[in-house]
Short mmCIF file of C-alpha atoms and ligand atoms in Angstrom, two decimals:
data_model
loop_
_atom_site.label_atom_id
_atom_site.label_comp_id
_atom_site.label_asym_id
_atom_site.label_seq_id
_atom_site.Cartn_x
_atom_site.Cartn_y
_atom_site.Cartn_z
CA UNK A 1 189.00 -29.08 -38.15
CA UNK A 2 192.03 -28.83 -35.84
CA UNK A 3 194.40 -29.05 -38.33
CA UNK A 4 197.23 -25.89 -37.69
CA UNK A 5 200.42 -25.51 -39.87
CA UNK A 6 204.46 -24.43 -37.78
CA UNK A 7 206.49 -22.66 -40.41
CA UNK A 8 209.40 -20.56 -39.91
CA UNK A 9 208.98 -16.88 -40.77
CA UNK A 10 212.33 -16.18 -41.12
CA UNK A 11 215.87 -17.89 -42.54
CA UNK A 12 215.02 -20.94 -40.61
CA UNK A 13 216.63 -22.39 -36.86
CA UNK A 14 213.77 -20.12 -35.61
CA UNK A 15 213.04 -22.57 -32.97
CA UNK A 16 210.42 -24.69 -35.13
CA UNK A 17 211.30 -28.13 -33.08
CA UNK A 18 210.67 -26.55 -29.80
CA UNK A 19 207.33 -25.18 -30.39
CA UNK A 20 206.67 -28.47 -32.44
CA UNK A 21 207.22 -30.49 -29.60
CA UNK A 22 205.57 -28.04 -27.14
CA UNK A 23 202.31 -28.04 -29.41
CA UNK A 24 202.46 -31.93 -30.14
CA UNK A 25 201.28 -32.77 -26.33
CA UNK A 26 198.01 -31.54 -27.25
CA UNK A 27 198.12 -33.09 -31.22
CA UNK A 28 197.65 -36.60 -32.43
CA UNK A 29 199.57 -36.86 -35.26
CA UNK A 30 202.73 -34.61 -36.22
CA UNK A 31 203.70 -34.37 -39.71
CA UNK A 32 206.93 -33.68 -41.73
CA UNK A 33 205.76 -32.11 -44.79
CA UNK A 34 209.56 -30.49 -46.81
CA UNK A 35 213.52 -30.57 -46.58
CA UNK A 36 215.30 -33.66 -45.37
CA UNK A 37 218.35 -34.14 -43.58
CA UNK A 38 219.37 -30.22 -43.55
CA UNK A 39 216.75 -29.52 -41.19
CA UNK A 40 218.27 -29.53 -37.57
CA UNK A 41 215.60 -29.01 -35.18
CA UNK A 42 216.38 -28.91 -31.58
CA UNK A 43 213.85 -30.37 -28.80
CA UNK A 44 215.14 -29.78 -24.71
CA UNK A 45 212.68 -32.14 -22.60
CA UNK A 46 213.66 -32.15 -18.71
CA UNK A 47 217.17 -30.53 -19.88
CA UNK A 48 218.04 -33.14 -22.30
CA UNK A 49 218.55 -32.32 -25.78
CA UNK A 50 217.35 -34.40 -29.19
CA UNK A 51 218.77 -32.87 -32.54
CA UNK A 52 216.37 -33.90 -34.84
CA UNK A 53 216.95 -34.16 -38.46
CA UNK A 54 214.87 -36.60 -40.49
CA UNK A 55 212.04 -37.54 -37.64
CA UNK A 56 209.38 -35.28 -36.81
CA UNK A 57 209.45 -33.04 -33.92
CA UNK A 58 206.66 -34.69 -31.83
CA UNK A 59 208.17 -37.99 -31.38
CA UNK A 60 209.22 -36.95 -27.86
CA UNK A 61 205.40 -36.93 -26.76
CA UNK A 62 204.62 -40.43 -26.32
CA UNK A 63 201.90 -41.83 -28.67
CA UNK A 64 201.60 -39.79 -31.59
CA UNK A 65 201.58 -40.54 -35.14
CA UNK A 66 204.42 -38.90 -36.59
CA UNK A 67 204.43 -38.76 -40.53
CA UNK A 68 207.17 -38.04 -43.05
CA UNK A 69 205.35 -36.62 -45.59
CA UNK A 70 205.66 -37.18 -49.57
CA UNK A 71 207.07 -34.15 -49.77
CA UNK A 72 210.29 -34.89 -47.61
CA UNK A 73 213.13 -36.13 -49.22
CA UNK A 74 214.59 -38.78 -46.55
CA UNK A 75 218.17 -39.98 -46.43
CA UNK A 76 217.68 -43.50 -44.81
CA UNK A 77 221.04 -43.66 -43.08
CA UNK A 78 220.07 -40.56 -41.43
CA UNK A 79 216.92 -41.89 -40.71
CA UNK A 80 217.98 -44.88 -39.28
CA UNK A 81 220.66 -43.55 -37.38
CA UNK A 82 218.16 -40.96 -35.46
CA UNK A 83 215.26 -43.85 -34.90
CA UNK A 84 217.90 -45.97 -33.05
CA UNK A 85 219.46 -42.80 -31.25
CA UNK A 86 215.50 -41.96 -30.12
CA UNK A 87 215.31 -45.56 -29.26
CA UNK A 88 218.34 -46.15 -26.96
CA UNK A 89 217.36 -42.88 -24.90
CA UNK A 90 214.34 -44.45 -24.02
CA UNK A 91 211.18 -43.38 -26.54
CA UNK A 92 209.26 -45.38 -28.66
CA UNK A 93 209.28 -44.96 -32.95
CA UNK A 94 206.61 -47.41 -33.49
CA UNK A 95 204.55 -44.18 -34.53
CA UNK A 96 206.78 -43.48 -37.32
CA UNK A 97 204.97 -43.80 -40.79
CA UNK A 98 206.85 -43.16 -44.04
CA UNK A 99 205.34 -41.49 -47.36
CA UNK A 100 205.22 -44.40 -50.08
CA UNK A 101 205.43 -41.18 -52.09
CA UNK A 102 208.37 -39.52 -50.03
CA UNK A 103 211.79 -39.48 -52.27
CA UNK A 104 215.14 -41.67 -50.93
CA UNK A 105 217.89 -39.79 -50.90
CA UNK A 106 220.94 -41.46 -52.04
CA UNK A 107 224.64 -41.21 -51.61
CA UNK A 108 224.99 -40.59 -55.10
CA UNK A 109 223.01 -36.84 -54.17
CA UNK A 110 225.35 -36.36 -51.71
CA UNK A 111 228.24 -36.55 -53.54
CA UNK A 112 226.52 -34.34 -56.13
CA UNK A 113 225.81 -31.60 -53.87
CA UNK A 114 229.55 -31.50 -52.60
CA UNK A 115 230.85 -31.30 -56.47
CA UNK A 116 228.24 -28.62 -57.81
CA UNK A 117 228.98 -26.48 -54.31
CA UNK A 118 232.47 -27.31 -55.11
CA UNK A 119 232.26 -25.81 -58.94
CA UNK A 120 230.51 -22.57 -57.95
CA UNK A 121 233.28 -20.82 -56.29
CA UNK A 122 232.56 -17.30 -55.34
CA UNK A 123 228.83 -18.14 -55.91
CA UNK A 124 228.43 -20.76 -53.09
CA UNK A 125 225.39 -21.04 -51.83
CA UNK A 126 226.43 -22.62 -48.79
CA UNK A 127 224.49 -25.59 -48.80
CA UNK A 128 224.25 -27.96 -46.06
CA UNK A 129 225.76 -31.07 -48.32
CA UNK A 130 223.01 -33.16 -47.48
CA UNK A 131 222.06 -33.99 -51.23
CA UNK A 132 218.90 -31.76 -50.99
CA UNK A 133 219.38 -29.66 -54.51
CA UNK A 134 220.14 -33.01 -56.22
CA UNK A 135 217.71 -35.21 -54.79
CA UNK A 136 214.69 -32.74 -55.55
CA UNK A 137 216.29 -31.78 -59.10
CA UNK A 138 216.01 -35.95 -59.32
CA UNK A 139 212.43 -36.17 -58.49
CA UNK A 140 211.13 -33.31 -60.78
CA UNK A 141 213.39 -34.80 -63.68
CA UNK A 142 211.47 -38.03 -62.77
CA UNK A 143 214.64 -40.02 -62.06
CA UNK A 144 214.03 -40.36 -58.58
CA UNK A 145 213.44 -43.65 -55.90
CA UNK A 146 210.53 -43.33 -53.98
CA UNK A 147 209.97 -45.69 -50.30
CA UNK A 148 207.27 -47.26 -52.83
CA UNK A 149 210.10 -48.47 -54.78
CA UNK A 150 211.84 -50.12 -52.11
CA UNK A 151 209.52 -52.63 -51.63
CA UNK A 152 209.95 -54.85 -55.20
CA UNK A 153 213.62 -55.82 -55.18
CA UNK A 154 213.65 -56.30 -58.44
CA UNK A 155 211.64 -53.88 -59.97
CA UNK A 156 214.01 -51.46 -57.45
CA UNK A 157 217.04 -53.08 -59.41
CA UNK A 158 215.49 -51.98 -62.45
CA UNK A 159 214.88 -48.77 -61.71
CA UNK A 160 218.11 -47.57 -59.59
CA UNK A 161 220.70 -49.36 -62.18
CA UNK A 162 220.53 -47.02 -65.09
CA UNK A 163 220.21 -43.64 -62.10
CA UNK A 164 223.80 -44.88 -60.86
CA UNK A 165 225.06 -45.03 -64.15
CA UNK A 166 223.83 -42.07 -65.23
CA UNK A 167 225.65 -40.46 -61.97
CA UNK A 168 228.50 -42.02 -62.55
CA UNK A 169 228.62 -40.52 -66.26
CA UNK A 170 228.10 -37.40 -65.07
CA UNK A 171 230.82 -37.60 -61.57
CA UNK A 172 233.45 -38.62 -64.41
CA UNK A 173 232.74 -36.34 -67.35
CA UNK A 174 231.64 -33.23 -65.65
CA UNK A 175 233.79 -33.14 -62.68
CA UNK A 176 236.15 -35.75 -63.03
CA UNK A 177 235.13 -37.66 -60.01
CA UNK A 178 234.60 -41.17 -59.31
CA UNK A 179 231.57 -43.32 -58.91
CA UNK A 180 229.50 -45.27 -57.12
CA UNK A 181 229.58 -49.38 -57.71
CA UNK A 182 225.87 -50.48 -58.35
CA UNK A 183 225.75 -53.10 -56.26
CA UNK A 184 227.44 -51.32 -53.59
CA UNK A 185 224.39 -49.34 -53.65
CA UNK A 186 221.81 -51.39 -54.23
CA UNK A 187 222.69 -53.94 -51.28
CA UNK A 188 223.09 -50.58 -48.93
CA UNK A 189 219.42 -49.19 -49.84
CA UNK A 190 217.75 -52.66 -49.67
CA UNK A 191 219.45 -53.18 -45.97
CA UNK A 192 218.03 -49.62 -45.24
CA UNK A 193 214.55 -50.93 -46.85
CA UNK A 194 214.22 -53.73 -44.98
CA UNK A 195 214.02 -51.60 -41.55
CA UNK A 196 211.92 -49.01 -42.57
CA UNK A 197 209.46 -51.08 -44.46
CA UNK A 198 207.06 -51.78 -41.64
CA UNK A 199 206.60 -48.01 -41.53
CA UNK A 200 206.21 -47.10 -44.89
CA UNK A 201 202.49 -46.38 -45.58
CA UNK A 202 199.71 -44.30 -47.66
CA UNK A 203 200.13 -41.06 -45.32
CA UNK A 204 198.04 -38.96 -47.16
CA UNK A 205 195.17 -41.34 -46.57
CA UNK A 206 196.05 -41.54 -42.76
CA UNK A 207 196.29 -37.65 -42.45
CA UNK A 208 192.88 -36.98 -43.96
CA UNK A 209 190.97 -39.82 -41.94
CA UNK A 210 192.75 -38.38 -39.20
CA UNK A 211 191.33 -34.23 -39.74
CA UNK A 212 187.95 -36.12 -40.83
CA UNK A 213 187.79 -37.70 -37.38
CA UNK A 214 188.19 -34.95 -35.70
CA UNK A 215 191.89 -35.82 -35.10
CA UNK A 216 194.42 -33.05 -33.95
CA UNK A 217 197.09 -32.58 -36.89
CA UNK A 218 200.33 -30.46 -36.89
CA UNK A 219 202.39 -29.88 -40.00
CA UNK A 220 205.78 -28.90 -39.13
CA UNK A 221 207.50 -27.32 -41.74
CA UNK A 222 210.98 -26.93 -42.13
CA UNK A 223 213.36 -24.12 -42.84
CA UNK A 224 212.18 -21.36 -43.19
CA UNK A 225 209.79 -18.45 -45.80
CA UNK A 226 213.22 -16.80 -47.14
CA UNK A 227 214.69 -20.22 -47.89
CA UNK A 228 211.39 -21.11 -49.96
CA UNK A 229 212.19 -21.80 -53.43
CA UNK A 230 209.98 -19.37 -54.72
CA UNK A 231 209.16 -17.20 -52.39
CA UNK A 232 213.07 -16.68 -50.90
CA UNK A 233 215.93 -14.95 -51.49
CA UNK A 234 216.49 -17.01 -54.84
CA UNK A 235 219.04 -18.25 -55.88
CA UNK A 236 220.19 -18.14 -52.18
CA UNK A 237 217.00 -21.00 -51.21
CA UNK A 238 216.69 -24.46 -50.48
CA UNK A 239 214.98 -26.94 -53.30
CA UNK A 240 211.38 -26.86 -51.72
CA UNK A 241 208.57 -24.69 -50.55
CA UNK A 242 208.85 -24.37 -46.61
CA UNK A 243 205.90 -22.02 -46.96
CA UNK A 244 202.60 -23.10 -45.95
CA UNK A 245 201.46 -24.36 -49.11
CA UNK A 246 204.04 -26.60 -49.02
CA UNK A 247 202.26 -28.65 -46.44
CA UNK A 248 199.35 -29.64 -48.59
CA UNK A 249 201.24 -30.74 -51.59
CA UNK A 250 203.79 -32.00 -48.48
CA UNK A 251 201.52 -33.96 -47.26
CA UNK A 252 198.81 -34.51 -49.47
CA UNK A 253 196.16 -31.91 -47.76
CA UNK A 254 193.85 -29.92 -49.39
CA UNK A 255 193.61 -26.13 -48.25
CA UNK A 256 190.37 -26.23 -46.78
CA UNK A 257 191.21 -29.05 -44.26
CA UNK A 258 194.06 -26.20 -42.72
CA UNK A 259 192.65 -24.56 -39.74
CA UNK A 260 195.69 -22.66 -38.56
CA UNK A 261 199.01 -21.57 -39.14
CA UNK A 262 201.56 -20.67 -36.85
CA UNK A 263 204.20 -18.66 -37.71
CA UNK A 264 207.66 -18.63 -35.48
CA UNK A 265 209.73 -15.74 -35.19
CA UNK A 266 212.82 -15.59 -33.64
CA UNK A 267 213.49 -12.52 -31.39
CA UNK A 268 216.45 -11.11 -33.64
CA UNK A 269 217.31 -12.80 -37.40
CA UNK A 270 219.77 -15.89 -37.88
CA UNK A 271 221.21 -17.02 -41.11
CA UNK A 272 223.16 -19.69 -42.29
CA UNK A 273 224.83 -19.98 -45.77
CA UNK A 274 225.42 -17.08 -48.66
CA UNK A 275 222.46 -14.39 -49.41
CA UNK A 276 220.67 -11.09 -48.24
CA UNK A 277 220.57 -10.02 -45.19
CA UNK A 278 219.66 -6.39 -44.74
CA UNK A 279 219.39 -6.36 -40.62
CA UNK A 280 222.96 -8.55 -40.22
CA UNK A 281 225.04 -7.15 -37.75
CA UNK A 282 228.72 -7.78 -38.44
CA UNK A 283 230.04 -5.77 -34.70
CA UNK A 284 230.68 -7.32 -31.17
CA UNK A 285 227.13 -7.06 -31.07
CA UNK A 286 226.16 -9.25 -33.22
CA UNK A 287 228.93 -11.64 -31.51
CA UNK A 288 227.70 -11.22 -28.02
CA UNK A 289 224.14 -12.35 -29.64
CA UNK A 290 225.48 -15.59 -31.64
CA UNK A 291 227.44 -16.60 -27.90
CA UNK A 292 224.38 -16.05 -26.17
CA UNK A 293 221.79 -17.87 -28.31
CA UNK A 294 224.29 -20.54 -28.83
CA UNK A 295 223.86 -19.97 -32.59
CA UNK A 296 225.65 -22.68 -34.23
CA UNK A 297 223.98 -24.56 -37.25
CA UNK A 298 222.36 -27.70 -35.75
CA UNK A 299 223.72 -29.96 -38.81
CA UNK A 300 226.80 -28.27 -40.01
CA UNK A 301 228.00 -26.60 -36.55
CA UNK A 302 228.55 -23.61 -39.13
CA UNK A 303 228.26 -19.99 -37.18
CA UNK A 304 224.80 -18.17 -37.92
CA UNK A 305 225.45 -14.87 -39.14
CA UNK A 306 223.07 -12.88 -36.78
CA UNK A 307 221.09 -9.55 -37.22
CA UNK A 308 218.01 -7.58 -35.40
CA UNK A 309 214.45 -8.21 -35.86
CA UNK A 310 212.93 -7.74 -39.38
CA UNK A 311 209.50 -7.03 -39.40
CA UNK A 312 209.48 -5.55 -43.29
CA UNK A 313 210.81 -9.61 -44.20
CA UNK A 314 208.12 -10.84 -41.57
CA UNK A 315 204.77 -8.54 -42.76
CA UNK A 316 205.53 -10.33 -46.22
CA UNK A 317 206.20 -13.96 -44.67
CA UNK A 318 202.63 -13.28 -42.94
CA UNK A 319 201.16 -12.31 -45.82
CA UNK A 320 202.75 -15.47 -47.74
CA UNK A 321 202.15 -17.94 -45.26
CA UNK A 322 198.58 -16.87 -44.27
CA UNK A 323 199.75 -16.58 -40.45
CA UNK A 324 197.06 -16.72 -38.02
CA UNK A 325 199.26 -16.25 -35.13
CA UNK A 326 202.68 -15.93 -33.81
CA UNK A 327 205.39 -17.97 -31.55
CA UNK A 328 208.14 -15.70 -30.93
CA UNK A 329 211.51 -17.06 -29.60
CA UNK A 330 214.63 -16.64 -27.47
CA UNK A 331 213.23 -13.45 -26.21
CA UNK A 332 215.78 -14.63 -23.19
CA UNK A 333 218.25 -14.33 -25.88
CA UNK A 334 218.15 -10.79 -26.27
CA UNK A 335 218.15 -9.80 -22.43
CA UNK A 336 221.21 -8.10 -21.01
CA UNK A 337 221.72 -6.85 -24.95
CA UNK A 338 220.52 -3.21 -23.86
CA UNK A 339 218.29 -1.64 -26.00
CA UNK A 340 216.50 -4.10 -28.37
CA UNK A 341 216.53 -2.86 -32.21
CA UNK A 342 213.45 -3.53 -34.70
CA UNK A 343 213.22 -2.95 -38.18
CA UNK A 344 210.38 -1.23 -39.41
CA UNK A 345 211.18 -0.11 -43.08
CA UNK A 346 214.25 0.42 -45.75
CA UNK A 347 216.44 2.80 -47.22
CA UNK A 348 216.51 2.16 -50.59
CA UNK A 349 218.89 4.62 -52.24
CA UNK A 350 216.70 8.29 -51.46
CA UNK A 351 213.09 6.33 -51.14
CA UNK A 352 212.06 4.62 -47.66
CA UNK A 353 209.92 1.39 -47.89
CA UNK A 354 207.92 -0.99 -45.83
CA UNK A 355 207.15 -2.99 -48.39
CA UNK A 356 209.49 -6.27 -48.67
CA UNK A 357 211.49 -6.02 -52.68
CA UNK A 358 210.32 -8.33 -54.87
CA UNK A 359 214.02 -7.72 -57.16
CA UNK A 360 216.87 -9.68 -54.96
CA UNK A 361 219.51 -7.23 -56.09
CA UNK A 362 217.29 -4.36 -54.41
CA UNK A 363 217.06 -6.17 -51.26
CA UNK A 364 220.64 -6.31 -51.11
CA UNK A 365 220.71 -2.77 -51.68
CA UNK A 366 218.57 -1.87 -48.64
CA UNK A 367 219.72 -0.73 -45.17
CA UNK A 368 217.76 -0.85 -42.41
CA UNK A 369 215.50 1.55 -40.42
CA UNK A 370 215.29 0.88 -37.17
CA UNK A 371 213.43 1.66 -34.12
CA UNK A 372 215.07 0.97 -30.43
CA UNK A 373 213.29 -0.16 -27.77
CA UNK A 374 214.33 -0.74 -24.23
CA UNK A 375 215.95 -4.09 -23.43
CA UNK A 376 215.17 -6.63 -20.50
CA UNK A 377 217.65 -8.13 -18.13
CA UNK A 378 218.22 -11.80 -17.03
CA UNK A 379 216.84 -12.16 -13.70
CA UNK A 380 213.35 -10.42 -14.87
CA UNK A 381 212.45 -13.31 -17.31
CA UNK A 382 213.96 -16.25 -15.62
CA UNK A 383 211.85 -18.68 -15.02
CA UNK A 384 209.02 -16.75 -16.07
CA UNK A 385 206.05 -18.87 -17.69
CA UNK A 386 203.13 -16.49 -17.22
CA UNK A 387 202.82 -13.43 -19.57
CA UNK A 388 201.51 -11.02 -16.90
CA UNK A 389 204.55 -11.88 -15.05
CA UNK A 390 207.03 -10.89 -18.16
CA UNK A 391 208.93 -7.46 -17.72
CA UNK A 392 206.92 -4.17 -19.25
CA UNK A 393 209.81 -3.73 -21.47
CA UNK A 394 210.00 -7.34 -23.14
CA UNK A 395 205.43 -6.71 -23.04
CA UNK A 396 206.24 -3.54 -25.18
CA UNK A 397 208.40 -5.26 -26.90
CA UNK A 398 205.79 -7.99 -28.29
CA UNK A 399 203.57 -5.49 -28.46
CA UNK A 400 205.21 -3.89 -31.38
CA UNK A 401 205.74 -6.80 -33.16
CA UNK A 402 202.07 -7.57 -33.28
CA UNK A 403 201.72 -4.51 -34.51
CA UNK A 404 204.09 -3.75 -37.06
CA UNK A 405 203.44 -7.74 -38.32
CA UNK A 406 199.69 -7.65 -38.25
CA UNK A 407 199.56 -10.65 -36.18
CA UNK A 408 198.86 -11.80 -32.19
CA UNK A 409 201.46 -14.10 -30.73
CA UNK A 410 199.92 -17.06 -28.82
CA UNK A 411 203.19 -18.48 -27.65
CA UNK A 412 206.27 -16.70 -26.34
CA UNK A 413 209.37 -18.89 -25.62
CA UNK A 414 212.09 -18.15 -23.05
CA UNK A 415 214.47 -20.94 -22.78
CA UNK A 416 215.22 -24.11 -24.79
CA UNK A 417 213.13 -26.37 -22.57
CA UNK A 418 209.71 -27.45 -23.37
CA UNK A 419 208.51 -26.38 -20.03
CA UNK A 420 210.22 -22.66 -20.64
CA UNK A 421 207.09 -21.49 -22.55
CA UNK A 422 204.60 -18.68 -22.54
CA UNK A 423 200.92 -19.93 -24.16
CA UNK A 424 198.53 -16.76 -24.39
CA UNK A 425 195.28 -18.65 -26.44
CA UNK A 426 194.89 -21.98 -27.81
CA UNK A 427 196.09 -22.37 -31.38
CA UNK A 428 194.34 -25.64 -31.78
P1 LIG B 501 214.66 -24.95 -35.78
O1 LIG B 501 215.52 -25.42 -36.90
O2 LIG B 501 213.72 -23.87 -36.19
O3 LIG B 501 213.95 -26.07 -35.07
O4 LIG B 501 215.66 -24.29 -34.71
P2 LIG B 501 217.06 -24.90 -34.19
O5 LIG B 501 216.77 -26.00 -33.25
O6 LIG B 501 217.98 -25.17 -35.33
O7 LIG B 501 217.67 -23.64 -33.47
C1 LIG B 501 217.04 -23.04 -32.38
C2 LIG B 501 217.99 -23.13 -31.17
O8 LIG B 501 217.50 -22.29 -30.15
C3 LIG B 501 218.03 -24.51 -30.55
O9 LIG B 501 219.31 -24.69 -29.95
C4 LIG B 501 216.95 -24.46 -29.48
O10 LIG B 501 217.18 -25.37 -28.39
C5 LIG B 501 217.09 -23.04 -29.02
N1 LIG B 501 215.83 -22.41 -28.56
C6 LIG B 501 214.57 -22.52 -29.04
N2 LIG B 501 213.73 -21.69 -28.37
C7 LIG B 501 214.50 -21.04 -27.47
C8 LIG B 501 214.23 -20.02 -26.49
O11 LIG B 501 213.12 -19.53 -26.35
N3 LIG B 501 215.30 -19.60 -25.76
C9 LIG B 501 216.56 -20.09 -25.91
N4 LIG B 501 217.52 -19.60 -25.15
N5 LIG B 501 216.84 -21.05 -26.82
C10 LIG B 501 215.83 -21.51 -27.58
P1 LIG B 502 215.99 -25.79 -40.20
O1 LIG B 502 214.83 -26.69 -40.54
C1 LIG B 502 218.91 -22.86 -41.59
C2 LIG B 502 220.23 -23.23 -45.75
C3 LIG B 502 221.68 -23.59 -46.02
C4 LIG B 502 221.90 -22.87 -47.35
C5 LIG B 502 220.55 -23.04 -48.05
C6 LIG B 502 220.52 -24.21 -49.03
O2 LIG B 502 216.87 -26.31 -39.13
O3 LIG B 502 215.53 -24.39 -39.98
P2 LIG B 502 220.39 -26.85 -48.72
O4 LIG B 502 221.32 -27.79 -47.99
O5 LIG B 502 219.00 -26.87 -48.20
O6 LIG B 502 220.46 -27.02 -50.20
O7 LIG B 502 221.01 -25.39 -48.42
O8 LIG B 502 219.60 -23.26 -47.03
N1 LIG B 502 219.48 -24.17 -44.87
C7 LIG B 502 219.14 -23.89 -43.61
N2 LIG B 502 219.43 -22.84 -42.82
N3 LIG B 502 218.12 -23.85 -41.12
C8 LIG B 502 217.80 -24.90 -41.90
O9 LIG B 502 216.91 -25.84 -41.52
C9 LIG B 502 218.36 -24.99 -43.19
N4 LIG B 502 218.28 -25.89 -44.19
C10 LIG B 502 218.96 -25.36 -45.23
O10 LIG B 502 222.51 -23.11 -45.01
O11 LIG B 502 222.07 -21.50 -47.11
MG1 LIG B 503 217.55 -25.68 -37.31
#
């Protein structure tokens, strides 16, 4: 039952679209199973570089299935904007199947999420403005459009017409703001319908047949386990469950038909947005890292704030996710730093702990503990794509995370492109 979960161990961007893609040569079908249009997931093939935001990772590997799950929410402009990008440079999208179940994101969220973000002043979250709050708020309040819908014009009519007036009740009283013309919308999202219909489909159906014939099947999640809506740094989350049970109600999978997870760690902590961050470093360091690793959000272009390696947050996002093994990223990132910090426990006024908080306003209390380790330099892992060849210091290095995580890493990235990878035993 090859059937192995990717999700992000940390505040997302951990490099989940490059070890997607790098594990999709050997999968059939690659599936979307959370988030929408905030995800920004980076793929470098042969030094060119897809941003991916809607469209699953593994579209780059000619002839796989690649599913948006029902538990995506998909805005179709985005959608269609990154099929026909994908298209023009030369791949093929005729793999692309669409949840009937997955929810359409509509202007009308957009707009909402840039008027509540708007109204919270010093409590921003920092979303990414994509609509995601409001669009998932929509489908547990039952008021949402699913792809289903799109496919009855009429019954669509029927459905969207009193949602836009609602909106628009709410944009004037609430905030003032102006609305959105029905038919405006209506025409837009039929347009947008009429594409993607062809690909619209039963995908929970397809992914089971799939794992009961024996079919490779990778779930790439996105974000990240402290961005998980229960399980993260609440209120400072996105609206859905990144963490690996998201991908069976994601993607309509029971538990038993999961084989694997993968869990990615990046080498040192990003974050992007308001919220906790006990290992953030806010010196030259921590400058000299963002520069390096090129650590500008993939959909905003907003500046990560950057930290060292926390392996109290990861023992708990193992523990959550039911990791089986680890990727671990941009350890090119960190060479030339010096020595390489790693956080093993917390201060937490006179008591030291290893265990991650479960109160948020504790976690923001803490300050790390750290242990240093030596660093690595450039010209020891360039080009480097077989662990016995990687530097003792950078071995030691992974070493320690194993240990202090609980968990082996299979893959080791160092560099963006596909080919810039380190595979120590098969995941699938
Ligand atoms: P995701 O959201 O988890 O898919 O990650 P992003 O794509 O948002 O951010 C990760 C960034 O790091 C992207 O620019 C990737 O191309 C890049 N990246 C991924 N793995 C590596 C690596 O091992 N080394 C370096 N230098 N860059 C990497
Ligand atoms: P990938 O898949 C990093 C963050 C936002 C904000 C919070 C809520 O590329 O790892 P939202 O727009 O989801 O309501 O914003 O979550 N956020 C991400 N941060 N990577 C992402 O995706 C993110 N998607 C959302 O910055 O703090
Ligand atoms: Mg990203």
């Amino acid at each position: 039952m090859p059937a192995v979960i990717v999700v992000g161990m940390q505040f997302g961007d951990e490099g989940k679209g490059k070890i997607t893609d790098y594990m999709a040569e050997r999968a059939d079908l690659v599936v979307r199973y959370q988030g929408g249009s905030n995800a920004g997931h980076t793929v470098v093939v042969g030094g060119v570089e897809y941003r991916l935001h809607q469209v699953p990772s593994g579209i780059l590997n000619p002839g796989k299935i690649c599913v948006v799950g029902n538990g995506v929410v998909v805005d179709p402009s985005v959608l269609i904007k990154e099929m026909d990008d994908i298209e023009s440079r030369g791949h093929d999208v005729s793999g692309l199947r669409i949840s009937h179940a997955a929810h359409v994101l509509m202007p009308y969220h957009v707009r909402q999420d840039e008027l509540e973000e708007g109204s919270r002043g010093a409590r921003q979250i920092g979303t990414t403005r994509r609509g995601i709050g409001p669009a998932y708020t929509d489908k547990y309040s039952r008021e949402g459009i699913r792809f289903g819908d799109l496919i009855d014009e009429e019954c669509l009519r029927k459905r969207l017409e009193p949602v836009v007036a609602s909106k628009n009740r709410l944009f004037d009283r609430l905030y003032g703001a102006s609305g959105f013309g029905f038919e405006e919308v209506y025409r837009a999202v039929l347009a947008q319908a009429r594409r993607l219909r062809p690909h619209i489909a039963d995908t929970a159906r397809l992914v089971n047949n799939a794992i009961a014939g024996g079919k490779k099947v990778l779930f790439e999640g996105a974000q990240g386990t402290f961005l998980d809506i229960d399980h993260g740094t609440y209120p400072y989350v996105t609206s859905s469950n990144p963490t690996a049970g998201g991908a069976c109600t994601g993607a309509g999978v029971g538990p038993t038909r999961i084989s694997g997870v993968v869990g990615i760690v990046k080498a040192y902590t990003s974050r992007v947005g308001s919220g906790p961050f006990p290992t953030e470093l806010l010196d030259e360091k921590g400058s000299s890292i963002r520069e390096k690793g090129g650590e500008y959000g993939t959909t905003t272009g907003r500046p990560r704030r950057i930290g060292w390696l926390d392996t109290v947050m990861l023992r708990y996002a193992a523990t959550i996710n039911g990791v089986t093994a680890l990727a671990l990223t941009k350890v090119d990132t960190l060479a030339g730093t010096g020595k390489v910090k790693i956080c093993t426990a917390y201060r937490l006024g006179s008591r030291t702990v290893t265990e991650y908080p479960a109160a948020m306003d504790e976690l923001a209390r803490c300050e790390p503990v750290y242990e240093e380790l030596d660093g690595w330099s450039d010209e020891e892992v360039a080009g480097v794509t077989d662990y016995d060849r990687i530097p003792a210091s950078m071995r030691r290095f992974v070493s320690r995370v194993e240990e202090l995580v609980g968990v082996k890493a299979a893959l080791i990235s160092a560099g963006r492109d596909r080919r810039q990878t380190i595979s120590r035993f098969e995941v699938f």
